XYZ file of C-alpha atoms in Angstrom:
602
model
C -46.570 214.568 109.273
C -48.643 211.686 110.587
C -52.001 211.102 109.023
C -54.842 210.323 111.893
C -56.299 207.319 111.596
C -60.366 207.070 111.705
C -60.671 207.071 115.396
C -58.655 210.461 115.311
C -60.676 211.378 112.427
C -64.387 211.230 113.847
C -63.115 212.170 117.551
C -61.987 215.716 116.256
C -65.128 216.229 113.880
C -67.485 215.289 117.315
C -65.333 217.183 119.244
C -65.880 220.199 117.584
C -69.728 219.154 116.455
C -69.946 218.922 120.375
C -68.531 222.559 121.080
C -70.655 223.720 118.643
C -73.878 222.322 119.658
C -73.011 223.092 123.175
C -72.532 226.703 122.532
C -75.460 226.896 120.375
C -73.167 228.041 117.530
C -75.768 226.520 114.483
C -73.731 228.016 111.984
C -70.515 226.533 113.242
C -72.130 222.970 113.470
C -73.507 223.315 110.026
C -70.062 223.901 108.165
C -69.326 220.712 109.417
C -71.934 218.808 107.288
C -71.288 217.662 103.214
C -73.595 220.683 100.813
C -75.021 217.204 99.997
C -75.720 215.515 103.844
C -78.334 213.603 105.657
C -79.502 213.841 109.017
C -81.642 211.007 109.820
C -83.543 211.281 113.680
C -85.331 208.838 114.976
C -87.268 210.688 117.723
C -83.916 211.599 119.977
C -84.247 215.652 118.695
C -87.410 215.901 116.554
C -89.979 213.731 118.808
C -90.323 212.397 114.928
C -88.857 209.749 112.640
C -87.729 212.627 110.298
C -84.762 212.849 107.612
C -83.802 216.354 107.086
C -81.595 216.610 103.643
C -79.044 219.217 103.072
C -77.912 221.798 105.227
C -80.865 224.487 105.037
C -83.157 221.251 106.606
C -80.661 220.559 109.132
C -80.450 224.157 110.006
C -84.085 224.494 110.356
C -84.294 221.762 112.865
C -81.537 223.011 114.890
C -82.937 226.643 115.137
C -86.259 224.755 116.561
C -85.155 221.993 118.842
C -81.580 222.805 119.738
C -82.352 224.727 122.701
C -84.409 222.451 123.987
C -82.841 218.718 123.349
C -79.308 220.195 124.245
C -77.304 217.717 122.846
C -74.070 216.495 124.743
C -71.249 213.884 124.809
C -70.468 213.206 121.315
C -68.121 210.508 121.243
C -67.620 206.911 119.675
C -69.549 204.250 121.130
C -68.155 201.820 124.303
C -65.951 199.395 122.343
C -66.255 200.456 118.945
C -64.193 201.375 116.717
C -64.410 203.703 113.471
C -63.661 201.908 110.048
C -62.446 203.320 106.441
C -63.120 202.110 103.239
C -63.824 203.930 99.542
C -62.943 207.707 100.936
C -65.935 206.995 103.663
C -65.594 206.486 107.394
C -67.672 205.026 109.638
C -68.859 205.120 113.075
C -70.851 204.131 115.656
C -71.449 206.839 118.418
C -73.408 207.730 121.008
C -74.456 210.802 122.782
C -77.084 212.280 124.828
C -79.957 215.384 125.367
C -81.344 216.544 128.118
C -83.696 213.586 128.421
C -82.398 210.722 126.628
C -79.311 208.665 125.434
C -78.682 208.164 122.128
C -77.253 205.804 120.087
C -76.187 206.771 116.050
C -74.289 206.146 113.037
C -72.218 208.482 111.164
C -70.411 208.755 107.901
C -67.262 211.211 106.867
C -66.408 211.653 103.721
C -63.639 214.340 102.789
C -63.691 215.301 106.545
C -67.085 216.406 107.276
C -70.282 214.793 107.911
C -71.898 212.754 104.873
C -74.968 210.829 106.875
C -75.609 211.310 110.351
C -78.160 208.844 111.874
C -79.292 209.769 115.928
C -81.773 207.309 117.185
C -83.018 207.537 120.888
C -82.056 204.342 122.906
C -83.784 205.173 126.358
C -85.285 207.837 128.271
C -83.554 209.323 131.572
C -84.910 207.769 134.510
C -87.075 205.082 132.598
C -84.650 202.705 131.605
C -85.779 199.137 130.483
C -84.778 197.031 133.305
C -82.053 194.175 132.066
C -78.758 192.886 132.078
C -77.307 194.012 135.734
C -80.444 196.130 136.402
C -82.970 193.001 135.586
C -85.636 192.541 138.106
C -84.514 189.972 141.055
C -88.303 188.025 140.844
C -87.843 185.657 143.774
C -89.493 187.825 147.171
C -86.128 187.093 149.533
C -87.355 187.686 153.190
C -90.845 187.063 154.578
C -93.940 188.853 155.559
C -97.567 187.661 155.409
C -99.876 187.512 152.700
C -97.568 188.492 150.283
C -98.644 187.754 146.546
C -96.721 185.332 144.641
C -95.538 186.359 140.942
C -99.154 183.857 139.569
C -101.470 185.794 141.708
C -100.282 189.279 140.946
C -99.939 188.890 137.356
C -103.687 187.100 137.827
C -104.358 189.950 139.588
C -103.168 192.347 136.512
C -104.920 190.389 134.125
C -108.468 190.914 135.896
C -108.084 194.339 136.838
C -106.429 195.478 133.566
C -109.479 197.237 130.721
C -112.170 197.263 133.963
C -110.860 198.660 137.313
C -107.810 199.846 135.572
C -107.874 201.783 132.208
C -104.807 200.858 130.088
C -102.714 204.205 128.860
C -101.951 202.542 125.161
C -104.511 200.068 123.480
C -103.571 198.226 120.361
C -105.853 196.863 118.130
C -104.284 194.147 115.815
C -102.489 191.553 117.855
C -100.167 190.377 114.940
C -96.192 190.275 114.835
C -96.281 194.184 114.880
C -98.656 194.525 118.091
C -97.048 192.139 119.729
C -93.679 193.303 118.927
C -94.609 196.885 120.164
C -96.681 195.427 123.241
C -93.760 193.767 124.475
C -91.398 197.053 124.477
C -94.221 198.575 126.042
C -94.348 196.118 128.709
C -90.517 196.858 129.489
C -91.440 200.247 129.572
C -94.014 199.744 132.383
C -96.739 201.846 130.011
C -99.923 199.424 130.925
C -101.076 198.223 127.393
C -103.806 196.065 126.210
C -103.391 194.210 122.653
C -106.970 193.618 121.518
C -107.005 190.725 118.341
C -110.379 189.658 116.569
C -108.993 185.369 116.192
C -108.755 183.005 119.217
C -105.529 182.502 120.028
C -102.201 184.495 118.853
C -100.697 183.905 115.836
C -103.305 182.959 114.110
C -103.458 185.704 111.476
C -100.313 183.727 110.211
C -102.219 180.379 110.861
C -105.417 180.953 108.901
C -103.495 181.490 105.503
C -102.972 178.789 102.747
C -101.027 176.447 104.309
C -97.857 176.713 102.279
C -97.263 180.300 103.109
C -93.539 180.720 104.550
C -91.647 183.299 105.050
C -89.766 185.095 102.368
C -87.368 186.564 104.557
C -84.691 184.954 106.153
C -84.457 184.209 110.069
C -81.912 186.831 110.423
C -84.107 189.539 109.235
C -86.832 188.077 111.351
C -86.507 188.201 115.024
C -88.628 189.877 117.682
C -87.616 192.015 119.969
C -86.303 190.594 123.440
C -86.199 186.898 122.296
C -84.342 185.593 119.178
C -85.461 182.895 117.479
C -83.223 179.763 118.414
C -80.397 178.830 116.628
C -81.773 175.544 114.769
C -84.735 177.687 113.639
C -85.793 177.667 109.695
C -84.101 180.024 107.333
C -88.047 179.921 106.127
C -90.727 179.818 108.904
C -93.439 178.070 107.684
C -96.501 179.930 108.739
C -98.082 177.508 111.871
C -94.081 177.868 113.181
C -94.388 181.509 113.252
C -97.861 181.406 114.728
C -97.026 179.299 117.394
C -94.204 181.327 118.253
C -96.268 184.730 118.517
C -98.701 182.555 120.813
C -95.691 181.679 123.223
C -94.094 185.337 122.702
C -97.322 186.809 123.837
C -97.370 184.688 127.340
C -93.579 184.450 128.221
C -93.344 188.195 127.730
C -96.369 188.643 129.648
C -98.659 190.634 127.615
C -102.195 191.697 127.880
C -103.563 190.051 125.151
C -107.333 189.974 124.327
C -108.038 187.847 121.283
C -111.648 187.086 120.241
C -112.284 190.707 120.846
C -113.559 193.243 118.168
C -112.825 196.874 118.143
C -116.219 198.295 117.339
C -115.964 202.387 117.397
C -113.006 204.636 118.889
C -113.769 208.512 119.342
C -111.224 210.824 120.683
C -112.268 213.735 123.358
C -109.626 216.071 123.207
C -110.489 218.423 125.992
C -110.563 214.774 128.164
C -107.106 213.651 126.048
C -108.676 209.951 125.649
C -110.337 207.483 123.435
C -113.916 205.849 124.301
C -112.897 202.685 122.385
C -116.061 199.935 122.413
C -114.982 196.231 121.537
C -116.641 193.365 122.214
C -115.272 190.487 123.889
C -116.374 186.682 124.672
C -120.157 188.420 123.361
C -119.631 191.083 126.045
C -119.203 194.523 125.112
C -116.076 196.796 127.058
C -115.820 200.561 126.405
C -111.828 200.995 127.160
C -110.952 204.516 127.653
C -106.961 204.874 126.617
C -104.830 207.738 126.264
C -103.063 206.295 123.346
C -104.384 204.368 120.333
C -102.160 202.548 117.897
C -103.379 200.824 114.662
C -101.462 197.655 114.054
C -103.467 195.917 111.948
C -100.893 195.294 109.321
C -99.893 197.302 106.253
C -101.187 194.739 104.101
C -104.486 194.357 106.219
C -107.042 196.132 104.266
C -107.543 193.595 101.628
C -108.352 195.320 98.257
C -111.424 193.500 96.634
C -111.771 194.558 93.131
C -114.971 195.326 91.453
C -116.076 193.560 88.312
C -119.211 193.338 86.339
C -121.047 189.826 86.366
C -119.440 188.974 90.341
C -123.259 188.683 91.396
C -123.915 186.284 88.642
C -120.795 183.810 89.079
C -121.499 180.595 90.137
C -117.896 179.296 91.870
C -116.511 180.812 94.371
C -114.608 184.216 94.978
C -112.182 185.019 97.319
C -109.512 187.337 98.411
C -105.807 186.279 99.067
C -106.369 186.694 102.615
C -108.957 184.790 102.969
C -107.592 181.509 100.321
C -107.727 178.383 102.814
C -105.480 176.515 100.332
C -105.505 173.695 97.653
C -107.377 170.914 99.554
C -110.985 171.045 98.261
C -110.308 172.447 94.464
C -108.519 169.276 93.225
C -109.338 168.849 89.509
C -110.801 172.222 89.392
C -110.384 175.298 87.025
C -109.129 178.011 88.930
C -108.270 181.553 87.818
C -105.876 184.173 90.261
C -105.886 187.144 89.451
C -102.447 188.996 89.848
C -98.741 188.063 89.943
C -97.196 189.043 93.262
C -96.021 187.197 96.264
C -99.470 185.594 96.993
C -100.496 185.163 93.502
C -97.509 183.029 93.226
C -97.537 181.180 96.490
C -101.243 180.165 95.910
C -101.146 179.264 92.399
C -98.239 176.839 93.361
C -99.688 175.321 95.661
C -102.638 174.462 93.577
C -100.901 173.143 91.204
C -99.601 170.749 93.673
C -102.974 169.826 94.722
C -103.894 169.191 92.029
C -105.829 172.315 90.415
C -105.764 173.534 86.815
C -104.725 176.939 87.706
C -104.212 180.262 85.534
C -102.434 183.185 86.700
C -103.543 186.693 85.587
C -100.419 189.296 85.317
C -102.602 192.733 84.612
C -99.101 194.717 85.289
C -95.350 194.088 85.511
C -94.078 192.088 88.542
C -90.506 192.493 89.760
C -88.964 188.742 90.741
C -85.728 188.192 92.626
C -84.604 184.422 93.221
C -84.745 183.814 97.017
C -80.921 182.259 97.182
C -80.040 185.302 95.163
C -81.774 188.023 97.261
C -80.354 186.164 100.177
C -76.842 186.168 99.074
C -76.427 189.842 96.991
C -79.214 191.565 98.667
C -78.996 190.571 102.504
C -76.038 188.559 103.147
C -73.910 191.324 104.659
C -76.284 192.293 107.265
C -78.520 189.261 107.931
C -77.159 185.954 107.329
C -75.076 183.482 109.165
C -71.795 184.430 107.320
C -73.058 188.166 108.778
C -73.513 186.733 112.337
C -70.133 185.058 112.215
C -67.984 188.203 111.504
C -70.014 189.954 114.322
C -72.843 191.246 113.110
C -75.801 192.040 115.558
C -79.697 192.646 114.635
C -79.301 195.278 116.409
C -76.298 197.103 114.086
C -77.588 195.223 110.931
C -81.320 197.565 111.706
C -79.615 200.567 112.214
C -77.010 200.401 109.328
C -80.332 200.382 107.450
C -81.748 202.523 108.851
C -78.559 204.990 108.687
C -78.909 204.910 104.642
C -81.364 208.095 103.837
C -84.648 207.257 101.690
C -83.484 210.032 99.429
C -80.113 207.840 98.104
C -80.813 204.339 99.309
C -82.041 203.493 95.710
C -78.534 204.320 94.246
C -76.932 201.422 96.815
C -79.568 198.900 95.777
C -79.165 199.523 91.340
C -75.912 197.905 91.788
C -76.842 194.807 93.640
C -79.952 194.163 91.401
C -77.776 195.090 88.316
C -75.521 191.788 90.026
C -78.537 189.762 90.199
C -79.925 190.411 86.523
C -76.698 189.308 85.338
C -76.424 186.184 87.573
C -79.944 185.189 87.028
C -80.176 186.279 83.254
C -81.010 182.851 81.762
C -84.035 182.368 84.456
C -85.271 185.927 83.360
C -85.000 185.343 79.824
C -87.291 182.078 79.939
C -89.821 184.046 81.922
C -89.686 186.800 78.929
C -90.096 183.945 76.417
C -93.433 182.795 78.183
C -95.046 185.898 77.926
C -94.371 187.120 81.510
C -93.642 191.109 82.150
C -90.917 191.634 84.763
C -89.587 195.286 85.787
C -86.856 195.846 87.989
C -89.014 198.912 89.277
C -89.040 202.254 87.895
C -85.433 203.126 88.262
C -83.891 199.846 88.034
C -83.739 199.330 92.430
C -85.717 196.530 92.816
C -87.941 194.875 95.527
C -86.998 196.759 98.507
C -87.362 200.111 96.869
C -90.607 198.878 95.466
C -91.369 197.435 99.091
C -90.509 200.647 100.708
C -92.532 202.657 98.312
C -95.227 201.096 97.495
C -95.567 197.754 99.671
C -96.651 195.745 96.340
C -95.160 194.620 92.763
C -92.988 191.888 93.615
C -92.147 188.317 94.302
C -89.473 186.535 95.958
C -89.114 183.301 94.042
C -88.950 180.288 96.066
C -90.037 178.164 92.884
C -93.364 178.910 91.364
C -91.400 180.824 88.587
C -90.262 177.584 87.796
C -93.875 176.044 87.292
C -94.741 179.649 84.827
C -91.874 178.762 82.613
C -93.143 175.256 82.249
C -96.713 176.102 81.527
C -97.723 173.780 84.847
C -98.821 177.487 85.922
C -100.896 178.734 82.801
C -100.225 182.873 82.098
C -102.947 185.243 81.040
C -100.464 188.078 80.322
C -100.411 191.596 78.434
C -102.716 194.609 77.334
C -105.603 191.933 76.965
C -105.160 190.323 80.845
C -106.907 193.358 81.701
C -110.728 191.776 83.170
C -113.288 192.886 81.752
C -116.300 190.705 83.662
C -117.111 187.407 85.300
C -119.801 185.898 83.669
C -121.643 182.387 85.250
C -118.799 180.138 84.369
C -115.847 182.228 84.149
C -113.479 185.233 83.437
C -114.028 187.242 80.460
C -110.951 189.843 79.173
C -110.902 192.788 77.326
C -109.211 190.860 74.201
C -112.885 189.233 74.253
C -111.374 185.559 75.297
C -112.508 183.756 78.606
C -111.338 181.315 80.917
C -113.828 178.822 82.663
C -113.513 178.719 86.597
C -114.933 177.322 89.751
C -112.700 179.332 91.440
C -111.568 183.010 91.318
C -108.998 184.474 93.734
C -108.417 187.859 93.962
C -104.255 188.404 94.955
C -105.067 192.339 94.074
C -103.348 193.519 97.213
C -104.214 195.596 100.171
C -104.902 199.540 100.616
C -104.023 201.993 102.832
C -104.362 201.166 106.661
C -106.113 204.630 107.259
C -109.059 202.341 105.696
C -108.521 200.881 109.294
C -109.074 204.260 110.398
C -112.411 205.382 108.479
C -113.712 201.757 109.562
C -112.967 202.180 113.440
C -113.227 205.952 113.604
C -114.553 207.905 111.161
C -113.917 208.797 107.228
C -112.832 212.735 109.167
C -110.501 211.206 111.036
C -108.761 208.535 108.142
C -109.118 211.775 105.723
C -107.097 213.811 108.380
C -104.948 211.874 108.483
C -104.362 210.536 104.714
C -102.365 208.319 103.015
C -100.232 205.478 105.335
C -97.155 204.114 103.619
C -94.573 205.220 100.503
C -91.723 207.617 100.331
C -93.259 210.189 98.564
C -91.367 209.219 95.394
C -93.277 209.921 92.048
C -93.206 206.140 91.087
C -96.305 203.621 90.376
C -98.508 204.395 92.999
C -96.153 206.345 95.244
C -97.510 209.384 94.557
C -95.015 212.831 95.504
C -94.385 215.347 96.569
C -91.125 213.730 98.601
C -91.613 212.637 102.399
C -88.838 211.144 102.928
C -90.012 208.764 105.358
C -92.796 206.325 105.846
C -95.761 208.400 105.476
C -97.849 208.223 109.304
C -95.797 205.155 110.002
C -94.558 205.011 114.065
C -94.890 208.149 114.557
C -97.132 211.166 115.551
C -99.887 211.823 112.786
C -102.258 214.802 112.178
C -104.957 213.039 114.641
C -103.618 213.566 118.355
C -102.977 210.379 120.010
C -103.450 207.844 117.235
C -100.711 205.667 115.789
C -99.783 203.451 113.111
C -97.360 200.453 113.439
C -96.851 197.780 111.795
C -94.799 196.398 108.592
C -92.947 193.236 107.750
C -90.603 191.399 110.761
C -88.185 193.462 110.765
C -89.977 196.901 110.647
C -91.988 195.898 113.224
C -88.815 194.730 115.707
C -86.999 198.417 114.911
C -89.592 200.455 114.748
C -91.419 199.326 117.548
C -88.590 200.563 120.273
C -88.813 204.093 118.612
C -93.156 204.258 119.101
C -92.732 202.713 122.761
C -90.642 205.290 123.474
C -92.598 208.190 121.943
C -95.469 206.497 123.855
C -93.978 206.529 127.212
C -92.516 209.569 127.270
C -96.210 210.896 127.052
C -97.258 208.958 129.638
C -94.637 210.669 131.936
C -95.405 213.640 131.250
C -91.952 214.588 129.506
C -92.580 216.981 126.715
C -92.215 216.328 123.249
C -92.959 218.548 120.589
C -92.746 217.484 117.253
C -91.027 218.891 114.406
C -91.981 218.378 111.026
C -95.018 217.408 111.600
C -96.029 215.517 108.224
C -98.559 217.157 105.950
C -101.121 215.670 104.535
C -101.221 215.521 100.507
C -103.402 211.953 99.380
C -106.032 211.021 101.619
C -105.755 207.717 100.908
């Protein structure tokens, strides 16, 4: 007897899933799921990004939304083919409901479904137009007065936030509004991207002026356009700036910068915003439908408070706000924390020429870069990845197609690979004092990333300058600051170090602080906490979400949005908002389920 092979395998199980769904037989469809499965949706049946986990949570969802998405077409994708490996397979597939097309990944293991991943790709009837369907531009034929394509879009531009009311407005005009403006714009939803600096790009062009990119190119690209193929592994910041600035015009967005948002308030009998901003010293009340927060998950700088601050006489400033080395050659500078920043800046201090003191209050995870790069990312985004086929596009959704609830148990093995291969470099960080985790259960920075957003550094070679004492540590129970006095930092162990400089790399807080800034502390409060899993770790308080808390997707406050997150967040995520966005706009129903609850306000 002939055993199928994995195409046979996953065409029978979605055959029968299929008949099932079709029929409305739950029960049926459910005894083909693992006891221990994962249904991951990204808005095609739940209007949501929801994971439900284990069959009662899959049931659930299908007794609310079956009737209505009804679900068709199960099959393996156009060209693809299913693979086996370890007692899993694994396919692409695609499908469709009653108003979309999907696109998905599933795994079988022991002939039912393990992980099933749907993801909406495009709505019926408001498909992005490209490829064979992309927009002809030239006007062939004649007639009079006819607009070129310079006068219309002049046209748009003028008429756009005064004779015309956008339907979505952003307010942040970094990688993530961009990146969610431009889907938007190939949605036809009229947006406006409202940014507080002069030209685009330059929230990555006022930072110190070594900052690169951590992440690799790979992991980096916008949506629409990828970055060209002689492009830095590691953007330097003014690269990536200038390339938002040239994203924003060739993709033809809306873009206001030098405009502050100065109040929202949402009338929900009216189903609008009255957002004021002011603009070139003008104020504009907008009045959109939709309102969407992308002002960066690490945008609400944390400023710590500290007796004596009033009383210092250097200077004090935030991360975010650190120009760089130039003017504090020869002086004593103090930065307090140990993360990505802390690093970066103290580094490049050093190299100007600063006597500079990092302060670790708390354990720091570090991963070297070339050892992230070849354990942690290399088979989805790398070169060698490209070469053997790989796509962003597959690379985001075979992360994406891992569940929250296990992804930490396929990320202890890699990091227990990188301990090992890195164990001399962590030992002479342990000899100078310097506390290093591997976060709380041993899954390193992209658990800690995903859960908390903080508590880590990609080493790209300040470690080196700790080790060597160029970098002076202040490290342990008696880091802990206890006041600034005129000249300096005083600690709780009663020693203090003199400064004419004190930087605060303490981190950011939740982006509802956007909210309570822009809206009210009702609104930010109803809607809570932004970011983390839900996971009981260091500041990732539980219960479980399973998902980004409030992150691209509906929140308790009707028509208000939060977007945002590092490169690659902000390319994936932003298709599944622009299409939660413009199916509102059409009027195509969507109710949500799962609707998260709110549990930390902030």
């Amino acid at each position: 007897m002939l055993t199928k092979a994995p195409d046979g395998k996953i065409t029978a199980l979605l055959d029968e899933f299929n008949v099932a769904l079709s029929s409305g037989d739950i029960e049926r469809a459910i005894a083909l799921f693992q006891t221990d499965c994962y249904w991951r949706d990204l808005v095609t049946f739940t209007w949501n990004i929801k994971t439900m986990e284990g069959k009662d949570q899959i049931r659930d969802m299908l007794q609310a939304r079956l009737a209505d998405s009804k679900p068709s077409g199960w099959r393996i994708a156009d060209g693809e083919a299913a693979s086996e490996a370890g007692g899993i397979i694994e396919s692409w597939i695609e499908f469709e409901t009653d108003v979309a097309r999907g696109y998905g990944h599933l795994r079988m293991k022991d002939g039912r479904i393990w992980t099933l991943l749907t993801t909406m790709a495009e709505i019926k009837g408001h498909e992005e137009k490209s490829g064979s369907t992309r927009p002809l531009g030239a006007k062939h034929g004649h007639g009079k007065d006819r607009k070129s394509w310079r006068e219309e879009r002049d046209q748009e531009i003028t008429e756009l936030g005064h004779a015309k009311q956008p339907y979505a407005l952003i307010i942040g005009g970094g990688q993530g509004g961009i990146a969610l403006g431009a889907r938007l714009r190939q949605l036809n939803v009229p947006t406006i991207i409202i940014e507080k600096n002069e030209r685009a790009g330059d929230s990555w062009r006022k930072r110190y002026k070594s900052l690169c990119l951590h992440d690799p190119v790979w992991y980096d690209h916008l949506p629409y356009i990828d970055f060209p193929k002689n492009w830095p592994v590691f953007a330097p910041k003014d690269k990536i700036g200038d390339w938002l600035e040239m994203y924003t015009k060739v993709m033809e967005l809306n873009y206001w910068s030098s405009t502050t948002a100065k109040s929202a308030k949402y009338d929900e009998k009216a189903g609008e915003w009255t957002v004021v901003v002011e603009r070139d010293g003008k104020e504009i009340t907008l009045k959109p439908k939709q309102l969407v927060l992308a002002t960066g998950m690490s945008g609400k700088a944390n400023w710590p408070t500290y007796k004596g601050q009033d009383i210092f006489k250097g200077e004090q400033q935030h991360s975010s706000t650190h120009p760089g080395p130039e003017k504090y050659r020869g002086k004593k500078v103090v930065v307090i924390g140990s993360n990505n920043s802390a690093h970066d800046i103290c580094a490049a201090l050093w190299e100007g020429g600063a006597d500079v003191t990092m302060v670790q209050r708390s354990s720091t995870h570090i991963v070297k870069s070339d050892t992230l790069m070849d354990i942690g990312l290399g088979a989805l985004y790398s070169e060698q990845a490209v070469a053997s086929g790989m796509t962003t596009r597959k690379a985001d959704l075979i992360f994406a197609s891992l569940p929250y609830k296990i992804m930490h148990e396929f990320q202890i093995p890699l990091y227990e690979q990188m301990r090992e291969r890195d164990k001399d470099f962590y030992a002479a960080l342990e000899k100078v004092g310097f506390m290093h985790d591997w976060g709380d259960d041993g899954s390193g920075l992209f658990m800690k990333y995903l859960r908390r957003g903080s508590g880590y550094y990609i080493d790209v070679g300040a470690c080196d300058l700790v080790i060597d004492g160029s970098i002076k540590l202040k490290s342990g129970k008696g880091a802990a600051v206890r006041e600034l006095t005129e000249t300096g930092v005083r600690f709780v162990d009663g020693s203090e170090l003199p400064a004419d400089l004190v930087v605060y790399a303490t981190g950011y807080g939740s982006m509802n602080g956007w909210a309570a800034d822009l809206i009210s502390k009702n609104v930010a409060d109803k809607v809570g906490k932004v970011w983390g899993l839900g996971s009981d770790t260091t500041k990732d308080p539980g219960p479980w979400e399973g998902e980004q808390r409030n992150m691209w997707k509906p929140t308790q406050q009707e028509a208000l949005w939060f977007h945002g997150g590092n490169l690659h967040q902000s390319r994936h995520y932003s298709q599944y908002l622009a299409l939660q966005l413009k199916a509102r706009m059409e009027g195509i129903p969507t109710p949500v389920y799962g609707l998260q609850k709110v549990h930390h306000l902030g």
